[in-house]
XYZ file of C-alpha atoms in Angstrom:
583
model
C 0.000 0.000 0.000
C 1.218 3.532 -0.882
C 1.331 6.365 1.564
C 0.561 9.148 -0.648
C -2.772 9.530 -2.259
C -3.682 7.215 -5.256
C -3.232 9.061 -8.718
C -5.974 8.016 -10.657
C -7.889 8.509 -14.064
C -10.424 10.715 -12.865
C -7.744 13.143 -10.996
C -5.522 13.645 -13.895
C -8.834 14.003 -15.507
C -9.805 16.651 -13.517
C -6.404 18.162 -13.022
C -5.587 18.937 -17.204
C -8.975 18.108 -18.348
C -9.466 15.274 -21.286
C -7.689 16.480 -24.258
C -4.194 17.065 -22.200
C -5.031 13.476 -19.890
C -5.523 11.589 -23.587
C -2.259 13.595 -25.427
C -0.398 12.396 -22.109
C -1.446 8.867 -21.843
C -0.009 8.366 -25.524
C 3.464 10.390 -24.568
C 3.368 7.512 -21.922
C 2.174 4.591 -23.126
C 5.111 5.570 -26.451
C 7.685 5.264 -23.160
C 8.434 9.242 -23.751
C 9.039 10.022 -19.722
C 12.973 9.933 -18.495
C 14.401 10.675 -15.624
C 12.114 9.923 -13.294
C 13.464 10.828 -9.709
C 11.511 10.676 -6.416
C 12.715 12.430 -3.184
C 10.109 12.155 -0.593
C 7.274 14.379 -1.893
C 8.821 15.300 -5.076
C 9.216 13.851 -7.926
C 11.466 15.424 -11.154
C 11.058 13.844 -14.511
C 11.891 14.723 -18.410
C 9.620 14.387 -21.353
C 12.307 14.860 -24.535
C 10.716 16.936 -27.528
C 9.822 15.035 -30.503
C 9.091 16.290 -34.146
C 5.362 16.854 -32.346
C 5.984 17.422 -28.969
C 8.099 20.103 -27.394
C 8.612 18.274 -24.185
C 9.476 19.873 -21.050
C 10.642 19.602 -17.256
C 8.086 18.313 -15.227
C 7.587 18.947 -11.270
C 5.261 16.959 -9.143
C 4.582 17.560 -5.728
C 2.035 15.237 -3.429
C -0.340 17.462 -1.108
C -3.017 16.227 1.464
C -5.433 16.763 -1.221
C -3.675 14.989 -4.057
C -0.989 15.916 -6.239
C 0.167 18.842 -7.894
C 1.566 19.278 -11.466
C 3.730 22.288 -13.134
C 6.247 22.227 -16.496
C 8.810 24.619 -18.459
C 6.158 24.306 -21.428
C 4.218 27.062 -22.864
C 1.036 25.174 -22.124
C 2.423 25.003 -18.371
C 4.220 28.004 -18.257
C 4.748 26.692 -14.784
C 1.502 26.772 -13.522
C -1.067 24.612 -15.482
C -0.869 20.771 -15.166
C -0.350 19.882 -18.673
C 0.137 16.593 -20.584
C 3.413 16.631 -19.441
C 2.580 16.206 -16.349
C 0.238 13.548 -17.210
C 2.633 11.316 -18.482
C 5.311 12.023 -15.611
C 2.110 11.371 -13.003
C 1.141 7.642 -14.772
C 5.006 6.840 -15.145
C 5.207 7.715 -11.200
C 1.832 5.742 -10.755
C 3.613 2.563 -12.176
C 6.199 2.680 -10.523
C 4.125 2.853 -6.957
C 1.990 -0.154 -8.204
C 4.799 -2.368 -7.915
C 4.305 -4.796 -5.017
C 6.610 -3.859 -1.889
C 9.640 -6.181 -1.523
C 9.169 -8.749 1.067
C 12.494 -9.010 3.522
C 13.278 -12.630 1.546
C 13.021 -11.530 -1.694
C 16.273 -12.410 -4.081
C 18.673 -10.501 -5.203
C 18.096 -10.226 -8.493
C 14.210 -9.087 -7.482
C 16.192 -6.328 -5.023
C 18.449 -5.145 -8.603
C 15.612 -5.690 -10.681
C 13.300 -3.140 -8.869
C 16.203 -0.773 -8.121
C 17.220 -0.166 -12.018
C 13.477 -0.179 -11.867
C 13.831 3.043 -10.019
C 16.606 4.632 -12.014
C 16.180 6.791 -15.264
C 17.864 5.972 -18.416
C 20.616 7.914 -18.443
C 21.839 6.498 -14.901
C 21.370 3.064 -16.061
C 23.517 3.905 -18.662
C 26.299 5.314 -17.041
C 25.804 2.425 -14.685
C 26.418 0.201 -17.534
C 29.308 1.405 -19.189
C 31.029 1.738 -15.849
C 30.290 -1.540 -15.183
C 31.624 -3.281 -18.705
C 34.502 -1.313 -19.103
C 36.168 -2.494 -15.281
C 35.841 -5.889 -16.793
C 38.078 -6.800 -19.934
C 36.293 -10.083 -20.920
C 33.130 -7.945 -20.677
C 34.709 -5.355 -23.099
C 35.850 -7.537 -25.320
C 32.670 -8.943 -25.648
C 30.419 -5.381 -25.743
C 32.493 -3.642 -27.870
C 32.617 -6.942 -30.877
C 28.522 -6.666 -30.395
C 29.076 -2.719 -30.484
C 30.686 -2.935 -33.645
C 28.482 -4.993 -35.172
C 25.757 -3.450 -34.417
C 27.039 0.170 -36.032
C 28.434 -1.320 -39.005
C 32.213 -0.654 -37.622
C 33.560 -4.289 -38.364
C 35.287 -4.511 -41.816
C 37.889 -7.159 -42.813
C 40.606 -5.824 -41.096
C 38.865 -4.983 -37.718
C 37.639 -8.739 -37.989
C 40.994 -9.977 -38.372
C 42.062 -8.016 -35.285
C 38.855 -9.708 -33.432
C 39.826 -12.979 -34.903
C 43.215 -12.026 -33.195
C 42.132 -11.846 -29.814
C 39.360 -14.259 -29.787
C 42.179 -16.663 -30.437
C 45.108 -15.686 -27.880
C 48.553 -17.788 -28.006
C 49.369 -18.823 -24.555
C 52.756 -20.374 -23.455
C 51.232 -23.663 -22.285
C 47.706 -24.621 -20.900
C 47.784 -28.203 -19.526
C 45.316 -28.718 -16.964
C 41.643 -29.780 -18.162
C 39.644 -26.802 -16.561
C 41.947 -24.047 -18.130
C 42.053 -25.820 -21.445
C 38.228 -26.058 -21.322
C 37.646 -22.624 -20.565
C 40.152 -21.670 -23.032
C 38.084 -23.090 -25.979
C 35.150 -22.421 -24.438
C 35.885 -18.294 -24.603
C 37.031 -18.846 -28.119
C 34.287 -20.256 -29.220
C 31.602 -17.425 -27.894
C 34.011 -14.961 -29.409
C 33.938 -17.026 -33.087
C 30.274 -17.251 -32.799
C 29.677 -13.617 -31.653
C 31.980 -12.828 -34.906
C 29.953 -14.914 -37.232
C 27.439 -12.764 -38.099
C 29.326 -10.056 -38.868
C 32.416 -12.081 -41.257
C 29.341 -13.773 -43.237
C 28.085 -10.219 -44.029
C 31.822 -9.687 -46.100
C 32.383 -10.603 -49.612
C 33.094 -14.432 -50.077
C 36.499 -14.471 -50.983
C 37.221 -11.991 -47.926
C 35.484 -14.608 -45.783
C 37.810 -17.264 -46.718
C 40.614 -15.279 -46.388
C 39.674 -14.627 -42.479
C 38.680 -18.038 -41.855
C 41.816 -19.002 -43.540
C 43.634 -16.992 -40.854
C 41.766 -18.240 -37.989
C 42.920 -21.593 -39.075
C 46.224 -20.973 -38.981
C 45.999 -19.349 -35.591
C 44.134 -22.076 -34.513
C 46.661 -24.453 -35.723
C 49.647 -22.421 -33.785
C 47.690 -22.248 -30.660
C 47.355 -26.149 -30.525
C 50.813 -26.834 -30.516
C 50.770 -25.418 -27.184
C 47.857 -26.629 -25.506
C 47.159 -30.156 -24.415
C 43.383 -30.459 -26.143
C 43.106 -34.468 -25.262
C 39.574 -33.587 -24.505
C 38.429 -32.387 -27.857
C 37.719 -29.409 -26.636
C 38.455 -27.375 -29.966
C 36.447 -29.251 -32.320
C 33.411 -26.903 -31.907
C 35.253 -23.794 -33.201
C 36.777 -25.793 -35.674
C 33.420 -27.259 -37.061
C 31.959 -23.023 -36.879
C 35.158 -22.035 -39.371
C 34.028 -24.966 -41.325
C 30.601 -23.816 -41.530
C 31.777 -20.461 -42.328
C 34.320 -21.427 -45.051
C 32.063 -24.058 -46.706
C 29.090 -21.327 -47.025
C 31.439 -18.886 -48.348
C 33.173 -21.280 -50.977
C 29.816 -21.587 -51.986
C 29.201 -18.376 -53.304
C 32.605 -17.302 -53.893
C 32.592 -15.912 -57.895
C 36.558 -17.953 -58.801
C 35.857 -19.824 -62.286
C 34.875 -23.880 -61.883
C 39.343 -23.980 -62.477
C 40.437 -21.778 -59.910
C 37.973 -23.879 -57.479
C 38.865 -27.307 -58.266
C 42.483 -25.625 -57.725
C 41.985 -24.682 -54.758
C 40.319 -27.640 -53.036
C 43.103 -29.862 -54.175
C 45.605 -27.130 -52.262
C 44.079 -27.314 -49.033
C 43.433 -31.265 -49.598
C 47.556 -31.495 -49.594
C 47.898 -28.695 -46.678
C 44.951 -30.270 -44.377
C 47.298 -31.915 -42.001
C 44.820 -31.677 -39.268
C 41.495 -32.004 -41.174
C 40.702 -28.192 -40.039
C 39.126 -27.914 -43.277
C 37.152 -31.166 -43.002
C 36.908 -33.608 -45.814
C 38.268 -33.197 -48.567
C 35.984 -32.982 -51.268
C 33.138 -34.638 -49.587
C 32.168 -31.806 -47.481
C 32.463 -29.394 -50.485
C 30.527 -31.317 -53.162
C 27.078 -29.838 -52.547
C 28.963 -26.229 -52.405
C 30.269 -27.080 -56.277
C 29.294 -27.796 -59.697
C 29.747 -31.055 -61.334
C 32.104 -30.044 -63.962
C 33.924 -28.603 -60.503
C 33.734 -32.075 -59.050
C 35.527 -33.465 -62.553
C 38.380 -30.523 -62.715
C 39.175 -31.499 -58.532
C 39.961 -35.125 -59.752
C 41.570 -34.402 -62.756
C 43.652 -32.271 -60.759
C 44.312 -35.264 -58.081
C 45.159 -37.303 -60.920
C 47.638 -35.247 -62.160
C 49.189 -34.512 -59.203
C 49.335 -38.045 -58.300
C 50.877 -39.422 -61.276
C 53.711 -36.390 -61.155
C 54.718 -37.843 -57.929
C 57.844 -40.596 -58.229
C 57.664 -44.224 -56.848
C 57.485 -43.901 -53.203
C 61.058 -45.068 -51.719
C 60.206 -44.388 -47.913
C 60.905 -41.511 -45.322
C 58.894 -40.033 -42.245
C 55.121 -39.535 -42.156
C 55.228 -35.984 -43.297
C 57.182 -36.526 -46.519
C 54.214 -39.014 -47.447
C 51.498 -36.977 -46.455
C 50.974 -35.862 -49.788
C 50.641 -39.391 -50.990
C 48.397 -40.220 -48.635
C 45.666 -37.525 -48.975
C 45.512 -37.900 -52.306
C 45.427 -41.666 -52.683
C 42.746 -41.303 -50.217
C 40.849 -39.951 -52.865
C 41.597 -41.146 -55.479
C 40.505 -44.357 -53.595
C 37.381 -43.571 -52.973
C 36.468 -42.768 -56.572
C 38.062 -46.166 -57.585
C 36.495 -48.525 -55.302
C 32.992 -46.878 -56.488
C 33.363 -47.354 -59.910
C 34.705 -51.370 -58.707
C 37.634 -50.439 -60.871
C 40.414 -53.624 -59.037
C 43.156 -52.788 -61.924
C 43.153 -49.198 -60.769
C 43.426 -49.683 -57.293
C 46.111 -51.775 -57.915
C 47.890 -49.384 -60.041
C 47.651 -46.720 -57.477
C 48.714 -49.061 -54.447
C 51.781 -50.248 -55.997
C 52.944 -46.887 -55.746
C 53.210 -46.607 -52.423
C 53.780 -50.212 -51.434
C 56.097 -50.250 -48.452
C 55.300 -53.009 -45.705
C 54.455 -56.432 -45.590
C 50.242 -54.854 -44.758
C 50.722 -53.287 -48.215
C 52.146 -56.677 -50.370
C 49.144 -58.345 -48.406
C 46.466 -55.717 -49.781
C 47.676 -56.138 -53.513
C 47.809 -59.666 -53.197
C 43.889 -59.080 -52.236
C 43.115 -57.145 -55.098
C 44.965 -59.309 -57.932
C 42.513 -62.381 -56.537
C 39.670 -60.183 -56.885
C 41.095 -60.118 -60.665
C 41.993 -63.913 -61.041
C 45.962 -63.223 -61.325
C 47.086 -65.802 -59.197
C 50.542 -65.138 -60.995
C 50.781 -61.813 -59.273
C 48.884 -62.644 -56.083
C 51.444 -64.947 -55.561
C 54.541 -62.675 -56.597
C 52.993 -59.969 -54.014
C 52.472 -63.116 -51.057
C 56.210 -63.920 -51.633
C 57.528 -60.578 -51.094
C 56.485 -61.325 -47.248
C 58.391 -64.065 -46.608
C 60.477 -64.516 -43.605
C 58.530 -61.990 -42.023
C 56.269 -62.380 -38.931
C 53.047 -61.697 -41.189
C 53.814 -64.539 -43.642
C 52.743 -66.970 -40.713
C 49.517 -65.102 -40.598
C 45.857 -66.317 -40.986
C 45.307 -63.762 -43.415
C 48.617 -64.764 -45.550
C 47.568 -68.094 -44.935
C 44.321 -67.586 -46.692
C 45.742 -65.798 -49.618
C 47.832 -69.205 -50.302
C 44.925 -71.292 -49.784
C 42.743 -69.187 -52.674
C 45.744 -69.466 -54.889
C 46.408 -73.016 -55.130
C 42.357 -73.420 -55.546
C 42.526 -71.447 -58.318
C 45.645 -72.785 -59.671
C 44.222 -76.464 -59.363
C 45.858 -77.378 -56.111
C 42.780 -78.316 -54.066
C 44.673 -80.600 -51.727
C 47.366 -78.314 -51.104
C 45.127 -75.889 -49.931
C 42.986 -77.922 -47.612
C 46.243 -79.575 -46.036
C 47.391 -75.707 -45.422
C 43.875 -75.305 -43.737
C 44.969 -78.027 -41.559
C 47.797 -76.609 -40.405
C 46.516 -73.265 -40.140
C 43.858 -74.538 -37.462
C 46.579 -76.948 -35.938
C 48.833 -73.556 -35.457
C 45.726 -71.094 -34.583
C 43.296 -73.230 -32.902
C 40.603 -71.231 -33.013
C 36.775 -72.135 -33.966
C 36.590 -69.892 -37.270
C 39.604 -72.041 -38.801
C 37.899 -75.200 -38.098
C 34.561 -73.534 -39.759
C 36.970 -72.553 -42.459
C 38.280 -76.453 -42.747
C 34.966 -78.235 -43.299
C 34.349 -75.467 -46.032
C 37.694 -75.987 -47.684
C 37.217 -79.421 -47.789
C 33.660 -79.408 -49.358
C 35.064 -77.110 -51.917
C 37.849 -79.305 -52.362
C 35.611 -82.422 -52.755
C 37.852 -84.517 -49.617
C 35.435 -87.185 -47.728
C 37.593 -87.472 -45.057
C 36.217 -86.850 -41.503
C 37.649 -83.312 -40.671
C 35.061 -83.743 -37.022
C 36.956 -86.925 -36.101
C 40.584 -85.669 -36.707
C 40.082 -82.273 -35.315
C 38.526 -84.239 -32.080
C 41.726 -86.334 -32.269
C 44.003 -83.590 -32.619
C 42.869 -81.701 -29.629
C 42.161 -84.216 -26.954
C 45.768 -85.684 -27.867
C 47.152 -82.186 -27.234
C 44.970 -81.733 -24.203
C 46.005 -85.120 -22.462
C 50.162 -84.256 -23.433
C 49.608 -80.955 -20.983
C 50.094 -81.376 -17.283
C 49.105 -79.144 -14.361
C 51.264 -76.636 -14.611
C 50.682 -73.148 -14.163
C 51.227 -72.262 -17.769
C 50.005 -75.620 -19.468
C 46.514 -74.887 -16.971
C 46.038 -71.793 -19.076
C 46.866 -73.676 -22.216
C 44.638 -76.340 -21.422
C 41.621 -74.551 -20.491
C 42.050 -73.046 -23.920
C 42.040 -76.177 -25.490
C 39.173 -77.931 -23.716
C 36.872 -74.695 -24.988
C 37.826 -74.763 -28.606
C 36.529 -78.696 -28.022
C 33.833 -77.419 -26.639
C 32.407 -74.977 -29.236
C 33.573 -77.316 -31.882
C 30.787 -80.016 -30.301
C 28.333 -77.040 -29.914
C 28.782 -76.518 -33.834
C 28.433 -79.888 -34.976
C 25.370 -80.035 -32.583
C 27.101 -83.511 -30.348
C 25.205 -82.723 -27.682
C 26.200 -86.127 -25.702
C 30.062 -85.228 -26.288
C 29.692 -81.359 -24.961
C 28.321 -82.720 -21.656
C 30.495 -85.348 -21.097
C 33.368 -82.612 -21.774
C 31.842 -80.455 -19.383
C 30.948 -83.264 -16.426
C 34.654 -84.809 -17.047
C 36.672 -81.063 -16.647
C 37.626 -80.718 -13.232
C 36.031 -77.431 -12.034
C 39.296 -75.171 -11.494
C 39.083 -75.396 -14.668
C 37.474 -72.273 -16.268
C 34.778 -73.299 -19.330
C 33.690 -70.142 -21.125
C 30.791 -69.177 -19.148
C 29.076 -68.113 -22.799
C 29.181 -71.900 -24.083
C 28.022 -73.143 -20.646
C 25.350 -70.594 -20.530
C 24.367 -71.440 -23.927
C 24.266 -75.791 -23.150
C 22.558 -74.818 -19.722
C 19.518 -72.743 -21.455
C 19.444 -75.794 -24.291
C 19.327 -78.240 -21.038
C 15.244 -76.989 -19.725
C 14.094 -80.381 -19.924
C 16.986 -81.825 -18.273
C 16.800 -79.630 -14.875
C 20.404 -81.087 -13.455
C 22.339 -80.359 -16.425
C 20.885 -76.972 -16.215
C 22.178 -76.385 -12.807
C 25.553 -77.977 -13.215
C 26.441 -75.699 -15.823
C 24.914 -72.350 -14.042
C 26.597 -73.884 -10.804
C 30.138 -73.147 -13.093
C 29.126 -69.438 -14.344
C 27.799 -68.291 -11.060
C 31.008 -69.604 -9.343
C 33.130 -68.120 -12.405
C 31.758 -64.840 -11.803
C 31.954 -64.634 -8.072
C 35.571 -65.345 -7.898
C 36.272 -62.522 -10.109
C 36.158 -60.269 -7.033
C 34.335 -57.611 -8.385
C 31.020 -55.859 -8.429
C 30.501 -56.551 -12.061
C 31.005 -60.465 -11.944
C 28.898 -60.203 -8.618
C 26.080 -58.507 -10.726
C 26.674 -61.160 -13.450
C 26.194 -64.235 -10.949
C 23.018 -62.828 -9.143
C 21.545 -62.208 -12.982
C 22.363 -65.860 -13.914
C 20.962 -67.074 -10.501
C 17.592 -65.175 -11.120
C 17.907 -67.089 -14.906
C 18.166 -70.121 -13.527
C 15.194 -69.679 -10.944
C 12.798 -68.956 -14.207
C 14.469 -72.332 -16.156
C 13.854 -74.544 -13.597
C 10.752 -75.918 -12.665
C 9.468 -76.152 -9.088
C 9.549 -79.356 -6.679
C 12.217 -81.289 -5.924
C 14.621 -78.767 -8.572
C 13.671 -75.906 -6.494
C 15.500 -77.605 -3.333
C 18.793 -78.062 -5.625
C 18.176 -73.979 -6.720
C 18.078 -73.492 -2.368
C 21.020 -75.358 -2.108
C 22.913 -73.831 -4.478
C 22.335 -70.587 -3.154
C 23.247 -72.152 0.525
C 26.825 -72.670 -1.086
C 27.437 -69.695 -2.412
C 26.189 -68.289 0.894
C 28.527 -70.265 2.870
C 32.001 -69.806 0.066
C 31.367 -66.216 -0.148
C 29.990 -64.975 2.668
C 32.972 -62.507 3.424
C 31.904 -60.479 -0.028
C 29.354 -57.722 1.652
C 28.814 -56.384 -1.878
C 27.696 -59.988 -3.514
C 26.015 -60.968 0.030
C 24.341 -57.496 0.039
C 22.707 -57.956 -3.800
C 22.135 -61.836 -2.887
C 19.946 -61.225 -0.197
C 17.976 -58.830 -1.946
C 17.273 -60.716 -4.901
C 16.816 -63.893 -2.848
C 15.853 -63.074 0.469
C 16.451 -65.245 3.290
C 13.703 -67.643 4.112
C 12.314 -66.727 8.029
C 13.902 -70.182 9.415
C 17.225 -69.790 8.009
C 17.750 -65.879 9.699
C-alpha cells in the first residue's frame, strides 16, 4: 500500500482536463518520460521533444489533497498541469503499483526493482562503468558494439579474430584448457554474423587466418579432450558457405580444393571434397579429380621416409581411392597401391586385389615378397595361399594348409573354415573326427602346470564350441561333467548348453553352478552382478519341486564360500531373500 494519495484517471482528468489526460497517456504509453526521480514528496522527470511534442521539465509535488503538477512548457508556463505532467504522473503511478519487496526476496528481485527506479541515463552510465572495469566484458560489448554500427570490416575482424584466439605459453590442466576453448568459441560465434556479411572471398581469407591461428595455438595446448572441435566445425561452416558463393571460375575452385586437400594436415578444413561437393558444380567435381590425378601421377615411386614426406601421398590416394572402389575399378586400385607399397600390410592388400582379378601369378609374386617376415605366418597370408592353389588347381594343397593353419591357430573360425575348404575341395575325409583327435591328444600331453593350466583350459573350450557346432550334444556334456572345475569353461558356451538343457533340470544347474562360481571369484562388483543375474535365470528355467530344493542349495553354497563379499552378500539377499527359518 502507498502512503501518498492514489493518482488516478479521474484526478488527472480533472487536473488537465481530457484532451491534455488523452495527449499524455499516448506520450506515456510511447515510453516518452525519463528521468524519473523521487525524493520524498517530489518527484522530477523529463519528457524529450519530438518532431510533435516540445517536451518539457516536469515537477510533481504530493499534497493532502492529491498531487500537484507544473512544467517549463508554454502550455504550463509553470503553472497549469499539462500533458506533461500527465505522463510524468502515470510513469510515477507505475512505478508505486509495484508490489513492496518482502524481507526474503532475491537478489536479483532487489536489482531488478532498483534499475526499476533509475532513469535511463543512470542506467547507462551504470552500464558502461560496469563493462569497461571488466576486460572479458569489453571484449565482448564492444565486438557486439561494432556490429551493431556497421564498424567491423575485414581488417577490424581480423584483429577480433586475433584476440578471440590468444597464443598462450602452455595450458595443460583440463579446466583451463576447457575454458580456453570455451571463450574462443563465444568470441567465433559472436563474430559470425558479422564475417558472413563480407564478400566471399574476404570470408575465406579470415577463416583461412583463424585456421592458422588455430593451428599455432594447438601446438601449445594439451586439447586431449576435444575441446576445440566446436570452433573448428563453426570455421568450417563459415568457409564451406562462403566457398559456396565465392565468384573464382569452376578452375580456380577445383584448384583450390586440391591445395588445401595437400595442406589439411589436421582435417581443419574437413573432408576433402566430400564436405564441399554440394557447395560445387559437377564439372567442378571433374576438374578437382583431374587435378588429383595429375598430381598423383607427377609424384615418383614412393622409396620411404617419415610420415610428413608421405602426407601428400596419402591424402591424395585417399581420394583417389574412394572414386576407384565406387566405380569397382580392381586394376586401378592396384595401379595406385603399388605406388606406395612399403610393408608387408601393403604386399598383403595387392595380393587381395589381384585375386579379386583372377591373377594368381601376381597374387602370388605380391604373397612372396612377405616371406620370412612375422606376417607370412599369418591367418590372413595363410588364406591368400589357400585361394591361390584353388585357383591354380591345387585343391589338396590348400585344404592340407587349412589343416595346419587350425593346428597352429586353434581357433573355432579355422575349423569352420576347414569343413568349407574341404567341401570345396571335394575330400570325404572326416575333418570332425581328426580335429577331435588332434585336440584331446594335445589336451592329455599338458600337465598341471601353471602355464600348461592356461593352455589347457584353452584347449578344452575350442573342443567345446567345436561339439556345440556340430550339434554332439552327448560329447559337450560329457566334456563339461569330465573337466575338473578349477578349470574355467567359457561361461558363454556353458550358458548357452545350460539354457538348451530346460528339460533336463540337473544339467541346467551344473552348468549355471560353473558361471555363477566363475563370476563370483572374479572379485568384483561386475562379476557379482553377473552371478546374481544368472541365478535369477536359472530360478525362471527350472521348474518347481524337488529342482527348487537343488536352486536353495545352491544358493546355501554360495552363501557359505562367499559370505565374506558384503557387496555380492548385500545384492544376494535382496534378490533372494532369506527364508524366516534360516535368519
Amino acid at each position: 500500500m502507498n502512503e501518498f494519495p492514489d493518482i488516478t484517471d479521474e484526478l488527472l482528468i480533472k487536473l488537465a482536463g481530457k484532451k491534455a489526460f488523452a495527449l499524455g497517456q499516448v506520450c506515456f504509453e510511447q515510453g516518452a518520460v525519463t528521468a524519473l526521480k523521487t525524493r520524498g514528496k517530489k518527484t522530477t522527470a523529463t519528457v524529450p521533444p519530438t518532431s510533435t511534442n516540445r517536451g518539457g521539465q516536469v515537477k510533481l509535488h504530493y499534497t493532502q489533497k492529491g498531487i500537484e503538477g507544473s512544467c517549463d512548457c508554454p502550455e504550463s508556463d509553470g503553472i497549469d498541469f499539462c500533458e506533461h505532467c500527465v505522463a510524468a504522473a502515470l510513469a510515477l503511478r507505475a512505478r508505486q503499483s509495484k508490489p513492496t519487496l518482502k524481507k526474503s526476496a532475491k537478489p536479483v528481485e532487489v536489482l531488478t526493482r532498483y534499475f526499476e527506479r533509475q532513469s535511463k541515463e543512470d542506467l547507462l552510465q551504470t552500464l558502461v562503468q560496469v563493462i569497461n572495469g571488466d576486460k572479458s566484458l569489453r571484449q565482448k560489448w564492444l565486438l557486439q558494439a561494432d556490429n551493431a554500427l556497421g564498424r567491423l570490416d575485414k581488417d577490424a575482424l581480423r584483429k577480433r579474430i586475433t584476440s578471440a584466439i590468444p597464443f598462450k605459453r602452455s595450458i595443460q590442466r583440463y579446466h583451463r584448457v576447457r575454458k580456453y576453448f570455451a571463450d574462443m568459441e563465444k568470441a567465433l560465434a559472436t563474430l559470425q554474423e558479422p564475417v558472413q556479411l563480407l564478400p566471399a572471398e574476404e570470408q575465406l581469407e579470415l577463416v583461412d587466418y583463424a585456421l592458422e591461428r588455430l593451428d599455432k595455438a594447438t601446438d601449445m595446448i594439451d586439447d586431449s579432450g576435444g575441446y576445440r572441435f566446436t570452433a573448428i566445425e563453426l570455421l568450417q561452416a563459415i568457409y564451406r558457405s562462403a566457398f559456396a558463393k565465392v565468384s573464382w571460375t569452376e578452375q580456380k575452385k577445383a584448384k583450390h580444393l586440391v591445395q588445401i586437400l595437400t595442406s589439411n594436415e589436421y582435417g581443419f578444413y574437413g573432408t576433402v571434397p566430400d564436405d564441399y561437393v554440394e557447395s560445387i558444380s559437377p564439372e567442378c567435381v571433374d576438374l578437382f579429380y583431374a587435378a588429383v590425378r595429375k598430381q598423383w601421377d607427377a609424384l615418383p615411386q614412393w622409396q620411404g621416409g617419415d610420415w610428413q614426406e608421405k602426407r601428400q601421398y596419402s591424402a591424395l590416394q585417399r581420394v583417389l581411392e574412394q572414386a576407384l572402389k565406387h566405380n569397382d575399378d580392381i586394376a586401378g586400385l592396384i595401379e595406385l597401391r603399388q605406388k606406395v607399397v612399403e610393408t608387408p600390410y601393403d604386399n598383403i592388400k595387392l595380393a587381395k586385389l589381384n585375386l579379386q582379378l583372377q591373377d594368381y601369378a601376381q597374387a602370388q609374386a605380391w604373397l612372396d615378397k612377405i616371406q620370412g617376415t612375422p606376417l607370412a605366418n599369418s591367418a590372413g597370408a595363410q588364406k591368400i595361399q589357400q585361394e591361390i592353389l584353388m585357383g591354380t588347381g591345387q585343391p589338396g594343397l590348400a585344404l592340407e594348409q587349412q589343416w595346419r593353419t587350425f593346428r597352429t591357430h586353434r581357433d573355432l573360425e579355422e575349423y569352420k573354415a576347414l569343413k568349407v575348404m574341404a567341401v570345396r575341395s571335394g575330400d570325404q575325409r572326416n575333418w570332425y573326427q581328426k580335429a577331435e583327435t588332434f585336440l584331446e591328444q594335445e589336451i592329455s600331453a599338458l600337465d598341471d602346470g601353471y602355464f600348461e593350466r592356461y593352455q589347457k583350459q584353452d584347449l578344452i573350450n575350442l573342443l567345446g564350441w567345436i561339439y556345440l557346432e556340430e550339434e554332439d550334444s552327448e560329447k559337450l556334456w560329457n566334456l563339461i561333467n569330465q573337466t575338473a572345475i578349477d578349470l574355467n569353461i567359457d561361461p558363454n558356451l556353458l550358458r548357452i548348453v545350460g539354457r538348451r538343457s530346460v528339460h533336463s533340470p540337473q544339467k541346467a544347474l551344473s552348468c549355471y553352478r560353473r558361471i555363477v562360481h566363475f563370476h563370483v571369484s572374479s572379485g568384483n562388483n561386475e562379476g557379482y552382478r553377473n552371478a546374481i543375474t544368472l541365478l535369477q535365470e536359472l530360478h525362471e528355467l527350472l521348474p518347481g519341486g524337488e529342482h527348487a530344493h537343488s536352486l536353495k542349495a545352491l544358493l546355501q553354497e554360495v552363501r557359505v564360500k562367499y559370505r565374506i563379499k558384503r557387496n555380492f552378500m548385500a545384492w544376494l539377499d535382496e534378490a533372494f531373500p532369506l527364508e524366516p527359518s534360516a535368519v
